[in-house]
Short mmCIF file of C-alpha atoms in Angstrom, two decimals:
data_model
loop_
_atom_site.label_atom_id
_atom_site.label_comp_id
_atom_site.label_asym_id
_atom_site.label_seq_id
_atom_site.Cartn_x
_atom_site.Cartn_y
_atom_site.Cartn_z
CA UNK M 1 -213.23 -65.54 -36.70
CA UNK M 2 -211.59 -64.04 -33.37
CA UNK M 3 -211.12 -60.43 -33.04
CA UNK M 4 -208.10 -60.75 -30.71
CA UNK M 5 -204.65 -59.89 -32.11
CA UNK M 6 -202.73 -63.07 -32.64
CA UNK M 7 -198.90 -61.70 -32.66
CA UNK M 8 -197.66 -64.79 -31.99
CA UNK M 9 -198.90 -65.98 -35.56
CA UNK M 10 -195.75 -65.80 -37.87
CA UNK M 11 -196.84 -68.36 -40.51
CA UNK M 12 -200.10 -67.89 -42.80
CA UNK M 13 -201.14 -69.77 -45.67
CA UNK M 14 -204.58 -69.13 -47.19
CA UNK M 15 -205.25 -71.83 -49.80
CA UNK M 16 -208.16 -70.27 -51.63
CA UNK M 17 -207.92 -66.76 -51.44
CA UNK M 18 -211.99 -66.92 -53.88
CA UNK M 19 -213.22 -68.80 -50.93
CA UNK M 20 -212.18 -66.50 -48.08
CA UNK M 21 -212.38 -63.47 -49.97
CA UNK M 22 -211.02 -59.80 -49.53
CA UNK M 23 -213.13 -59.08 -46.30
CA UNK M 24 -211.46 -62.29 -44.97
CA UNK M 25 -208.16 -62.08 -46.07
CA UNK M 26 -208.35 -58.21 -44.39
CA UNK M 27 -209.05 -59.61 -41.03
CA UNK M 28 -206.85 -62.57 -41.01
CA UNK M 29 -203.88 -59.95 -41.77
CA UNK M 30 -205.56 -57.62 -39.01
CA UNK M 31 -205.16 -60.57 -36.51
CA UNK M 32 -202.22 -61.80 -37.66
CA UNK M 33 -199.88 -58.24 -38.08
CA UNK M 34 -196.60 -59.58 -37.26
CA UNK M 35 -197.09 -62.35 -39.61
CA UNK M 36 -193.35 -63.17 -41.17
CA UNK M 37 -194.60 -65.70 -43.97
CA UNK M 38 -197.41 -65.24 -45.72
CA UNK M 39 -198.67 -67.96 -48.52
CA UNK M 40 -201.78 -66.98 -50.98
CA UNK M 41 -203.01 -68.99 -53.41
CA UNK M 42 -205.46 -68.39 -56.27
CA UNK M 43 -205.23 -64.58 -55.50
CA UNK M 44 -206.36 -62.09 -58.40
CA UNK M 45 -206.62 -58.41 -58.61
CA UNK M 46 -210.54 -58.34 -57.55
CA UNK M 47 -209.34 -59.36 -53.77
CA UNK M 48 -205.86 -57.10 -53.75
CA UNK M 49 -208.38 -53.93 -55.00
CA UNK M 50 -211.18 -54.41 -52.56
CA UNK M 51 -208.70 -55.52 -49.87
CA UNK M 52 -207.01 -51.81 -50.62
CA UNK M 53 -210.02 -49.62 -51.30
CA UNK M 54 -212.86 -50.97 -48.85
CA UNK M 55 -211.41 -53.06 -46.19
CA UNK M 56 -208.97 -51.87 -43.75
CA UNK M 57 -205.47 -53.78 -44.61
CA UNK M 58 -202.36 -53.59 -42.08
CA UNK M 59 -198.91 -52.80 -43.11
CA UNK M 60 -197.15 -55.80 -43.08
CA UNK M 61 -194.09 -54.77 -41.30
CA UNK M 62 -192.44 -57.93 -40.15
CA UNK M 63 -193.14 -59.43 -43.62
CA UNK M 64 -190.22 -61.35 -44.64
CA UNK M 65 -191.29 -64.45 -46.86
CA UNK M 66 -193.85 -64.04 -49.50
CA UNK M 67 -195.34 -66.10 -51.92
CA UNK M 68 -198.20 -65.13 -54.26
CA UNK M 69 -199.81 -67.87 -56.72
CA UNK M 70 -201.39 -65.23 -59.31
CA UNK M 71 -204.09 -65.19 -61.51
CA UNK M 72 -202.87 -61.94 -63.41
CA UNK M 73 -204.89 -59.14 -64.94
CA UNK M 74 -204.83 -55.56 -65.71
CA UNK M 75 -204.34 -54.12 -62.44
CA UNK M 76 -202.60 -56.33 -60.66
CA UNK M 77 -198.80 -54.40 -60.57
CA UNK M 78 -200.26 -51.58 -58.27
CA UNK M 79 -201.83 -52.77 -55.65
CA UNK M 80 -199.58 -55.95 -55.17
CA UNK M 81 -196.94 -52.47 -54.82
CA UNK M 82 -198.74 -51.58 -51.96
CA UNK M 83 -199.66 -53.95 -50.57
CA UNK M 84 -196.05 -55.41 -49.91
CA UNK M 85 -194.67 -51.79 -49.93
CA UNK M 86 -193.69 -51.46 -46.06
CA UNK M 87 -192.25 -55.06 -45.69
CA UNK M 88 -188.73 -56.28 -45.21
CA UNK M 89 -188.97 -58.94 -47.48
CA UNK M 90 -185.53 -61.58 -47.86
CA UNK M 91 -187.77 -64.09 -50.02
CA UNK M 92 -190.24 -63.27 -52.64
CA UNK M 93 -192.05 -65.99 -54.62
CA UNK M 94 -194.36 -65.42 -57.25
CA UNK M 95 -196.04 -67.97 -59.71
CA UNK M 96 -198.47 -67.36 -62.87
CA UNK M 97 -198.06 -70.75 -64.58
CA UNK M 98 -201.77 -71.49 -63.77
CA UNK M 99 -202.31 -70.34 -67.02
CA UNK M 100 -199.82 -72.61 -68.77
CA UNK M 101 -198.67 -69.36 -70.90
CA UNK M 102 -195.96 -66.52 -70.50
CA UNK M 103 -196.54 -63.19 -69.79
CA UNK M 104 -193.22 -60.85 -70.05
CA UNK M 105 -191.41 -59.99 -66.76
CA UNK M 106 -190.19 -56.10 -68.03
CA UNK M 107 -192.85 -54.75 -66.42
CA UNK M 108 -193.57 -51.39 -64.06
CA UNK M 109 -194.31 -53.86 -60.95
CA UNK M 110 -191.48 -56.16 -61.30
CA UNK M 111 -188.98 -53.23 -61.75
CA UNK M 112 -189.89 -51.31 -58.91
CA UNK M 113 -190.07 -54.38 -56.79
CA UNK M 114 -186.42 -55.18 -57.71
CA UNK M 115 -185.39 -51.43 -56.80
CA UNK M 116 -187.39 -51.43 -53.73
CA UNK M 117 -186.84 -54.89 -52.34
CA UNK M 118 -183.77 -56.59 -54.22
CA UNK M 119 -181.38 -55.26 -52.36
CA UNK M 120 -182.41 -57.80 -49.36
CA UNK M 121 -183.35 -60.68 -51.39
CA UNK M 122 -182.51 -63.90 -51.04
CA UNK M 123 -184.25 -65.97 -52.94
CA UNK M 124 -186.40 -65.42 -55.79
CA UNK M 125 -189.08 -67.18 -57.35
CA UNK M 126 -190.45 -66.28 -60.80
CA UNK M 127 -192.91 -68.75 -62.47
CA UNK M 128 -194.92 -68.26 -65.94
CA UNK M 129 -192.62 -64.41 -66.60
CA UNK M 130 -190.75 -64.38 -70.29
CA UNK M 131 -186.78 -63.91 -69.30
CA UNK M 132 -184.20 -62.86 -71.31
CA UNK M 133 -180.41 -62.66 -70.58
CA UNK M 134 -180.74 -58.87 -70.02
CA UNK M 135 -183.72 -59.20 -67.62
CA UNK M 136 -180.88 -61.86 -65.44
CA UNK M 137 -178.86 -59.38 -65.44
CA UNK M 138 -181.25 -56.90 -63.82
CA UNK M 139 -181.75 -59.28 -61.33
CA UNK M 140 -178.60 -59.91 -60.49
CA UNK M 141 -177.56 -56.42 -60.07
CA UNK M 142 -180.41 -55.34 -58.05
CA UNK M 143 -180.59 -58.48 -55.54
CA UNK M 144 -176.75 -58.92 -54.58
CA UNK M 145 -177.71 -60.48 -51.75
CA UNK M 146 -179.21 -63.17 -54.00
CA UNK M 147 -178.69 -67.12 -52.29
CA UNK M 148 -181.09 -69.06 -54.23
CA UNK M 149 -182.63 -67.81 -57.80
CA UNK M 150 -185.61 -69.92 -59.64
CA UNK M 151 -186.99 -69.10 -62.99
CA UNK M 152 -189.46 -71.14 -65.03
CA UNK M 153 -191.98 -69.83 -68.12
CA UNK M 154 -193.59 -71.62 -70.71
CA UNK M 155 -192.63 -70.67 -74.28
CA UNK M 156 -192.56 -72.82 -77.60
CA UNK M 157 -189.03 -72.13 -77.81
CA UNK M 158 -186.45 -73.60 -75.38
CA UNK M 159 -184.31 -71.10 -74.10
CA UNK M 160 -180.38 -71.92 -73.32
CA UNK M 161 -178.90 -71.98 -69.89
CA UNK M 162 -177.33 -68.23 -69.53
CA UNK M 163 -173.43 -67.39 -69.50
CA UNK M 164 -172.50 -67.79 -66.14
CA UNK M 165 -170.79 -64.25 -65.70
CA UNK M 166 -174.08 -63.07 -65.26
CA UNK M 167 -174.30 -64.58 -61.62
CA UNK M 168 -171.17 -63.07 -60.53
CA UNK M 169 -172.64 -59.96 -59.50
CA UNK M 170 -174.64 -62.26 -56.98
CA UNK M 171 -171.38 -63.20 -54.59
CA UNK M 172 -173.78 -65.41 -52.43
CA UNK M 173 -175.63 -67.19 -55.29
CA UNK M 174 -175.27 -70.92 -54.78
CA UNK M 175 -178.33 -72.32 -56.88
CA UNK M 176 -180.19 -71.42 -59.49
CA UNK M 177 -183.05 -73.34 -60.99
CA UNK M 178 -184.27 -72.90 -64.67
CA UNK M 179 -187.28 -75.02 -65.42
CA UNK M 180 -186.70 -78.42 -64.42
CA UNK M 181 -182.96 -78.16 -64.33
CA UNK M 182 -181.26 -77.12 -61.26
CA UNK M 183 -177.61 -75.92 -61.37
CA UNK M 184 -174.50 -75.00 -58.42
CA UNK M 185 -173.01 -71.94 -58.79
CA UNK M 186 -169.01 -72.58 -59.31
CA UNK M 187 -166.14 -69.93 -57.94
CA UNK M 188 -162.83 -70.24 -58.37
CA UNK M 189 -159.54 -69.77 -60.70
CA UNK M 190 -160.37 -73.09 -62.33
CA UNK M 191 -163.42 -71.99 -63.51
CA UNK M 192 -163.77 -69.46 -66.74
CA UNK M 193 -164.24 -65.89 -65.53
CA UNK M 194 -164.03 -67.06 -62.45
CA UNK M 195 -167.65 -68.59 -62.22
CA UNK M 196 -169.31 -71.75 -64.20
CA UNK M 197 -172.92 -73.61 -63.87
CA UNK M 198 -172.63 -77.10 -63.17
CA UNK M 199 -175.75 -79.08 -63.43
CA UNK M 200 -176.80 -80.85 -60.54
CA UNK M 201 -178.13 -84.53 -61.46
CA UNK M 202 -180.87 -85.65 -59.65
CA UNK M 203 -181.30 -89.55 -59.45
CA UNK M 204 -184.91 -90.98 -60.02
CA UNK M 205 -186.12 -93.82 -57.84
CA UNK M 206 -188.67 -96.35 -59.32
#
């Protein structure tokens, strides 16, 4: 692997974190420290520790599109905190559905995310997290900024589409995606409270 800087390098995607490991993934973001969009997959906390403790890690400052495909564990919240903690991120994905279960989404990472990024989001990605209408509502009100919004977990129990007055705290929401179903975000005096779902049909070719 070079040692040279490469600061024209905005885009990164590293497929299998296991196989390059944290030593790797530290010197790919050492030559790459302007990267803007940054794709890991099969990450875990083993790589996110070591990367933090023993291998020198740079701050991603230009950092603006992130997306994380997680295998979670017990200390995963802090040290995905730091490691994300200096960059201006607009678009934050992050999926756990490897596992095919739910974990819940109230937790000490995703709250202090919200408060210390939401604020610039604009589009959000949570995949395998338990929601609840109070946890949308947290969302809304800390990403105002909000353009695109996708939420998907895996539960026994289906879950119903949420009131739409939720969204209106988002004033730039146009989409939001629950599961499989996608839906346009409505404004207007025609529409109750001002703001509806409409379900956007997709059309399936054979």
């Amino acid at each position: 692997m070079t040692e040279l800087p490469l600061p024209a390098l905005k885009r990164v995607h590293i497929q299998r974190c296991p196989e390059v490991g944290s030593y790797g993934l530290s010197r790919i973001l050492q030559c790459a420290p302007d990267v803007e969009d940054l794709w890991i997959e099969h990450c875990n906390d083993i790589y996110l520790i070591e990367l933090m403790i023993s291998y020198p890690c740079p701050q991603l400052t230009q950092l603006r599109r992130f997306r994380i495909d997680w295998e979670p564990g017990s200390d995963f919240w802090p040290h995905l905190t730091t490691f994300i903690s200096a960059s201006p991120l607009e678009h934050f994905s992050i999926d756990i559905g490897r596992q095919r279960q739910s974990m819940p989404f109230d937790t000490p990472f995703l709250r202090g995310f919200l408060q210390s990024h939401g604020a610039r989001l604009r589009s959000f990605t949570a995949v395998g997290f338990e929601f609840d209408d109070a946890m949308m509502d947290q969302i809304c009100s800390s990403c105002p900024q909000l353009v695109e919004l996708e939420l998907c977990w895996y539960s026994p129990d289906y879950h119903p589409v949420p009131k739409a007055d939720i969204f209106a705290k988002c004033r730039h929401l146009r989409s939001f995606k629950l599961g499989m179903a996608e839906y346009v975000v409505a404004r207007g005096p025609s529409h109750p409270k001002g703001i509806s779902l409409v379900e956007r049909k997709t059309s399936v070719l054979n």
